[in-house]
PDB file of C-alpha atoms in Angstrom:
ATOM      1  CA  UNK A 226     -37.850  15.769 -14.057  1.00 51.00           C
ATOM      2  CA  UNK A 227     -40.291  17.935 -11.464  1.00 55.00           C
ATOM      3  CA  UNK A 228     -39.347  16.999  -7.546  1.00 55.00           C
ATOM      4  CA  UNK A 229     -42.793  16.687  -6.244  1.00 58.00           C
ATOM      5  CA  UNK A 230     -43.991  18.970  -3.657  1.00 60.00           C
ATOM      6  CA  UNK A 231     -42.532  18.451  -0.419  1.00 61.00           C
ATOM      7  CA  UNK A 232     -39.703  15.828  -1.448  1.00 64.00           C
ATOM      8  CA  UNK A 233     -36.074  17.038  -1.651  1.00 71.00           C
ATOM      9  CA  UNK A 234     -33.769  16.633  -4.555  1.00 64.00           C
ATOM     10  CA  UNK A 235     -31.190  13.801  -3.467  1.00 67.00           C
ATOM     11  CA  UNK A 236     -28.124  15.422  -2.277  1.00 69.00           C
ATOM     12  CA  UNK A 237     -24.776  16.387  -4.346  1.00 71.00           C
ATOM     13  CA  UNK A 238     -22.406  13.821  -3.024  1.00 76.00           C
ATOM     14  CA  UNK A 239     -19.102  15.654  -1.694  1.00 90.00           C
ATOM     15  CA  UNK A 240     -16.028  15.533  -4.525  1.00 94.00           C
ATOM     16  CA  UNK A 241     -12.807  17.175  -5.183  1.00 95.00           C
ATOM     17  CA  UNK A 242     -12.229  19.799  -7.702  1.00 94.00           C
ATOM     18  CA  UNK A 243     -10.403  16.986  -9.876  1.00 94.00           C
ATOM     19  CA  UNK A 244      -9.038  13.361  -9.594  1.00 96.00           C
ATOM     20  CA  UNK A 245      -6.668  12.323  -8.110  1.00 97.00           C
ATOM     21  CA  UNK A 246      -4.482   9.355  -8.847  1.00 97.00           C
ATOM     22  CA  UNK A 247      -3.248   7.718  -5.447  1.00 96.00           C
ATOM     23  CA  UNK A 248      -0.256   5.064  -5.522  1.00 95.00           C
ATOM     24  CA  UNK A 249       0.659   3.048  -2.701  1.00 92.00           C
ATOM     25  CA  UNK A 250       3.949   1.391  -3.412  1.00 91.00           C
ATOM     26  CA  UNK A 251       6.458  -0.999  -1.454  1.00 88.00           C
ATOM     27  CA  UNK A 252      10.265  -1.739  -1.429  1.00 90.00           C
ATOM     28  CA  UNK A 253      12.341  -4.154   0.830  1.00 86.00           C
ATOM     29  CA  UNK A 254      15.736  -3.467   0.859  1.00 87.00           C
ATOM     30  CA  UNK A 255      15.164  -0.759  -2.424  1.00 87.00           C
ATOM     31  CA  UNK A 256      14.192  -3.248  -4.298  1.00 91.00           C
ATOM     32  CA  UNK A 257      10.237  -2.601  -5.542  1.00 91.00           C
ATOM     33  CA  UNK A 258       8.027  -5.088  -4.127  1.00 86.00           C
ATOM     34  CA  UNK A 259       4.946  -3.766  -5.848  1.00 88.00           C
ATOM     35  CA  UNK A 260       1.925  -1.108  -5.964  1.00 90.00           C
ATOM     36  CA  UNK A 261      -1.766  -0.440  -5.852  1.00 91.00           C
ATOM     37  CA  UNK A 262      -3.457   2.117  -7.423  1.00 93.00           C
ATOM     38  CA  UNK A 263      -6.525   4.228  -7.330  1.00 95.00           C
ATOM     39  CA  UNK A 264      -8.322   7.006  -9.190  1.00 96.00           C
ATOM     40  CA  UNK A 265     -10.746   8.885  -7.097  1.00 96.00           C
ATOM     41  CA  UNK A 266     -12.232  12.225  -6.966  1.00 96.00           C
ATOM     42  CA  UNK A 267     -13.993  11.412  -3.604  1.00 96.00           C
ATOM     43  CA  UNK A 268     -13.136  12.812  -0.202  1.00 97.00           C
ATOM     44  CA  UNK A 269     -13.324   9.211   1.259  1.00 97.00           C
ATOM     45  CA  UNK A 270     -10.242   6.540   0.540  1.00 95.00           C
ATOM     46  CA  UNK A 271     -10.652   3.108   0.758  1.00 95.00           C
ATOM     47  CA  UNK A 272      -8.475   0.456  -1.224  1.00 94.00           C
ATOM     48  CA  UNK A 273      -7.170  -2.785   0.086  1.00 93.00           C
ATOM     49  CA  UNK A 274      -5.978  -5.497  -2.104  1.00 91.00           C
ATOM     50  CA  UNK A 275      -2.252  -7.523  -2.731  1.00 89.00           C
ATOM     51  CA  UNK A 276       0.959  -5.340  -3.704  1.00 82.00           C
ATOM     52  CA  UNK A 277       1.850  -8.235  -5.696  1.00 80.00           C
ATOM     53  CA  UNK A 278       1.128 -11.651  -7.636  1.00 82.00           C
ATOM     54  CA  UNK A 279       3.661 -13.783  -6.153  1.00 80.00           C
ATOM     55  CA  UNK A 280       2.517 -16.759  -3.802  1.00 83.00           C
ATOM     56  CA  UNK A 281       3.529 -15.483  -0.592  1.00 84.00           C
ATOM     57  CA  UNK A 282       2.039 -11.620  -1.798  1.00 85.00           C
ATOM     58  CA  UNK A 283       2.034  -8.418   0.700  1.00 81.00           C
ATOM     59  CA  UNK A 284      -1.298  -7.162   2.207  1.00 86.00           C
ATOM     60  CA  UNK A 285      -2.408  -3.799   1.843  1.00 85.00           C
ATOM     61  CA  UNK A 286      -5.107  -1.541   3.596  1.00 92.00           C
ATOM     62  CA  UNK A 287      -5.742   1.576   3.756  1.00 93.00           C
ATOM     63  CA  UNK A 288      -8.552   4.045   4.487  1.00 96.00           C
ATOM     64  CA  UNK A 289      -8.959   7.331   4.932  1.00 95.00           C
ATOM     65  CA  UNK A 290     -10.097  11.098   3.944  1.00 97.00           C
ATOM     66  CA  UNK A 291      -8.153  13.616   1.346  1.00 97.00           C
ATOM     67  CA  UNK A 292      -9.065  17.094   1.682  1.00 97.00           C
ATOM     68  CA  UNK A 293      -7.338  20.159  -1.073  1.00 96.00           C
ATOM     69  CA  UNK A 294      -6.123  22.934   0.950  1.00 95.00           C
ATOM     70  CA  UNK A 295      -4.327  25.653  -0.912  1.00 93.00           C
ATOM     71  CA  UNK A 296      -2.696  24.084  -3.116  1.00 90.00           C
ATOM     72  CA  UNK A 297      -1.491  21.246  -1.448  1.00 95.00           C
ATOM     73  CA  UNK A 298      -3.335  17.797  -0.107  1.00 97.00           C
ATOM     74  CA  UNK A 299      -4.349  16.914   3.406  1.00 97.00           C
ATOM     75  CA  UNK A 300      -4.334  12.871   3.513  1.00 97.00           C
ATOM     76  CA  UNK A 301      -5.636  11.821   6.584  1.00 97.00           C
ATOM     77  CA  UNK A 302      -4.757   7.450   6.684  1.00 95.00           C
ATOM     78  CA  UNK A 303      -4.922   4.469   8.977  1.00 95.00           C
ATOM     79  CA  UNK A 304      -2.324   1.858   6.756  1.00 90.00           C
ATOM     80  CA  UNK A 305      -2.339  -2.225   7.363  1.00 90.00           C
ATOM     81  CA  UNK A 306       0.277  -3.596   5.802  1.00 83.00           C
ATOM     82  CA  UNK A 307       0.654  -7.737   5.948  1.00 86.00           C
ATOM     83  CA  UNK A 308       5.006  -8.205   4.840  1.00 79.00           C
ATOM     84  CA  UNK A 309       5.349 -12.112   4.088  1.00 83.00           C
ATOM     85  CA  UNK A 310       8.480 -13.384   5.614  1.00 83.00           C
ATOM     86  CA  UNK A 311       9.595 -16.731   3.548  1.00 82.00           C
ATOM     87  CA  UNK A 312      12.199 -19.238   5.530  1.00 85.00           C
ATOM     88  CA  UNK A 313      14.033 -21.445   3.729  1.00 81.00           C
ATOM     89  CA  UNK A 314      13.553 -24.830   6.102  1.00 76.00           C
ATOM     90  CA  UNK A 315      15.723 -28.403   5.478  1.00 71.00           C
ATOM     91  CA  UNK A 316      13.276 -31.393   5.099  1.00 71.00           C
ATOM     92  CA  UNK A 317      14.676 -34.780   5.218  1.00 64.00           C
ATOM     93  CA  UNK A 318      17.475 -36.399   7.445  1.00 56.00           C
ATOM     94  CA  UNK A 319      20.185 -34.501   8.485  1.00 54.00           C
ATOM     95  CA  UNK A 320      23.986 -35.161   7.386  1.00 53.00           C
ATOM     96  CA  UNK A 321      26.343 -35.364   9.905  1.00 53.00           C
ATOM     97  CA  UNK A 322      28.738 -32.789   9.998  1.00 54.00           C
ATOM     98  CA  UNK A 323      31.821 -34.240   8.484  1.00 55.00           C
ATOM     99  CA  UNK A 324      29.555 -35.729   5.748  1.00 55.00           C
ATOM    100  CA  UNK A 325      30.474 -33.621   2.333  1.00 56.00           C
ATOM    101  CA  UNK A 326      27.295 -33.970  -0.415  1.00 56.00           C
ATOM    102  CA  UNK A 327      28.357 -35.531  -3.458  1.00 57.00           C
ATOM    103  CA  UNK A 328      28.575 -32.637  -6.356  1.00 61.00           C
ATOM    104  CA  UNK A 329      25.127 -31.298  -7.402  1.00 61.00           C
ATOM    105  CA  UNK A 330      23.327 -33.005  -4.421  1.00 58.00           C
ATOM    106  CA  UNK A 331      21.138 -30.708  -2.664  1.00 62.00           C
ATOM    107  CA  UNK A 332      19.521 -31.391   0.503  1.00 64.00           C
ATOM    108  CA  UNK A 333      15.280 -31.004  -0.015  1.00 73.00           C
ATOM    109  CA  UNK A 334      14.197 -27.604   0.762  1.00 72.00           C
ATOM    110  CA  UNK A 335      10.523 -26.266   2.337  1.00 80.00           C
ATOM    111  CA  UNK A 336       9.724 -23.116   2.828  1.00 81.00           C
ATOM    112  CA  UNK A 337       7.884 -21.143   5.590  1.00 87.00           C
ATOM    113  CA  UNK A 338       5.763 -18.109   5.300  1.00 87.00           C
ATOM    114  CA  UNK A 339       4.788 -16.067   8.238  1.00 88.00           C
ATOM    115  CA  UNK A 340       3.558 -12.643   7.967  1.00 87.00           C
ATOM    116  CA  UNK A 341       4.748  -9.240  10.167  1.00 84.00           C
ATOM    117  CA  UNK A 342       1.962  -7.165  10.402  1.00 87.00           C
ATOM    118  CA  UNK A 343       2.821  -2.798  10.056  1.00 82.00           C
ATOM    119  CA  UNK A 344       0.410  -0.348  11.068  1.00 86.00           C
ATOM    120  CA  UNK A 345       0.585   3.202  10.475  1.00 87.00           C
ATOM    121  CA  UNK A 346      -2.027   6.321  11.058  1.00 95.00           C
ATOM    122  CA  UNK A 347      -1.470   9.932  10.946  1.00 96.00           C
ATOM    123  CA  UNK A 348      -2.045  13.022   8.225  1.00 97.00           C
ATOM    124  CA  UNK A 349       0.091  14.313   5.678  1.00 97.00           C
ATOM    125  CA  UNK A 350       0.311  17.816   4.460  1.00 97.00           C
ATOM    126  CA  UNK A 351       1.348  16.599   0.797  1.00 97.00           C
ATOM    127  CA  UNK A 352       2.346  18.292  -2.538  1.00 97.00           C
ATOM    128  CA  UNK A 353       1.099  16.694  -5.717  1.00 96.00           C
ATOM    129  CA  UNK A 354       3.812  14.616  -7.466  1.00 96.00           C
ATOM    130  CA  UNK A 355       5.576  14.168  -4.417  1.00 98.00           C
ATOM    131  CA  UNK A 356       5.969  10.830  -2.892  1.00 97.00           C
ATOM    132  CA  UNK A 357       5.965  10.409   1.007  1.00 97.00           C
ATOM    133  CA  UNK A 358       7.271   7.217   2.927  1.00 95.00           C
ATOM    134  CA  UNK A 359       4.532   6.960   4.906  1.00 91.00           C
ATOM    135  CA  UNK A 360       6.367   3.385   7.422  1.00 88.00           C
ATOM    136  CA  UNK A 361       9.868   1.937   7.269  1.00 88.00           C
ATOM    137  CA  UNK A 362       9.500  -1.111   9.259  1.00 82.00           C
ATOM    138  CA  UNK A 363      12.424  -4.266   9.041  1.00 78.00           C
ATOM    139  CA  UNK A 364      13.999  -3.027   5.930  1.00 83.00           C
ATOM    140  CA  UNK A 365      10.257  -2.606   3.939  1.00 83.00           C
ATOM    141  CA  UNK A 366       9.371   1.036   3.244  1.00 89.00           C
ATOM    142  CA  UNK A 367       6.150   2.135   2.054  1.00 89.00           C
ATOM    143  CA  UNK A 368       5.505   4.943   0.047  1.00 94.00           C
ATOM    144  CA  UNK A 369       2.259   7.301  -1.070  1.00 95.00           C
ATOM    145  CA  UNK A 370       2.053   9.326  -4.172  1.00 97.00           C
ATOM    146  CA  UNK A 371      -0.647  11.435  -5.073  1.00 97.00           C
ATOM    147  CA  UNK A 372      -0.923  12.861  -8.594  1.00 96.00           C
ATOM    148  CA  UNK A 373      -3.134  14.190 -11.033  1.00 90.00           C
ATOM    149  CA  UNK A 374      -4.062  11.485 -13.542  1.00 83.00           C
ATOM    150  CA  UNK A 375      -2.557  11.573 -17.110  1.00 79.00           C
ATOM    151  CA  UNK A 376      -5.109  12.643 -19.655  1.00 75.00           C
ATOM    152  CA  UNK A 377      -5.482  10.556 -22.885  1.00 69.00           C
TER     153      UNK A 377
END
């Protein structure tokens, strides 16, 4: 196709020399919590979604630019994080104290969820492969890989 005299061919959108695949993961206490991930070849990061499909799942957020510089990655971020906090509450009436339950009684349970909210921004100078925790916040750490994707 012929641009037409005076009109400009649309502009080459700005990419990476490759993709990237960029993993966002969480752990509480070392135990894995879950992940997100994204494949992108684009300067610009943006990805938000739950780490996990349990009721009470984690909120994630993050956006941000990734620049290559000599070999290694510049990720520039701004993280939300949303870390459910589940309480175990008693429903019912109350037992006195010297009251022992009968065996196999258990006194109704609800539980409460409320949610601590993390925030981190900053830049990492990062190697590819190499995963970098990015918050540690009330025994939940959060962690960034980038790598290059698998090919099939």
């Amino acid at each position: 196709m012929i641009a037409a005299p005076g009109s400009q061919a649309p502009a080459k959108p700005d990419t990476l020399s490759k993709n990237y695949l960029i993993t966002f993961s969480t752990t509480t206490n070392g135990k894995p919590v879950g992940e997100l991930t994204m494949l992108t070849c684009s300067p610009q990061v943006s990805v938000s979604g739950p780490l996990d499909s349990g009721p009470s799942p984690t909120s994630f957020g993050v956006a941000g630019e990734l620049a290559e510089d000599e070999g290694l990655l510049l990720f520039t971020y701004n993280i939300d994080f949303s870390y459910p906090v589940v309480t175990a509450v008693a429903t019912g009436a109350v037992a006195p104290p010297q009251a022992v339950p009968a065996p196999g009684f258990a006194q109704p349970m609800s539980a409460s969820v409320q949610y601590q909210q993390h925030r981190s921004q900053g830049m990492l100078r990062m190697k590819i492969g190499t995963p970098y925790e990015v918050l540690k916040a009330a025994g939940v750490t959060y962690t960034v890989v980038i790598s290059a994707p698998v090919e099939k």
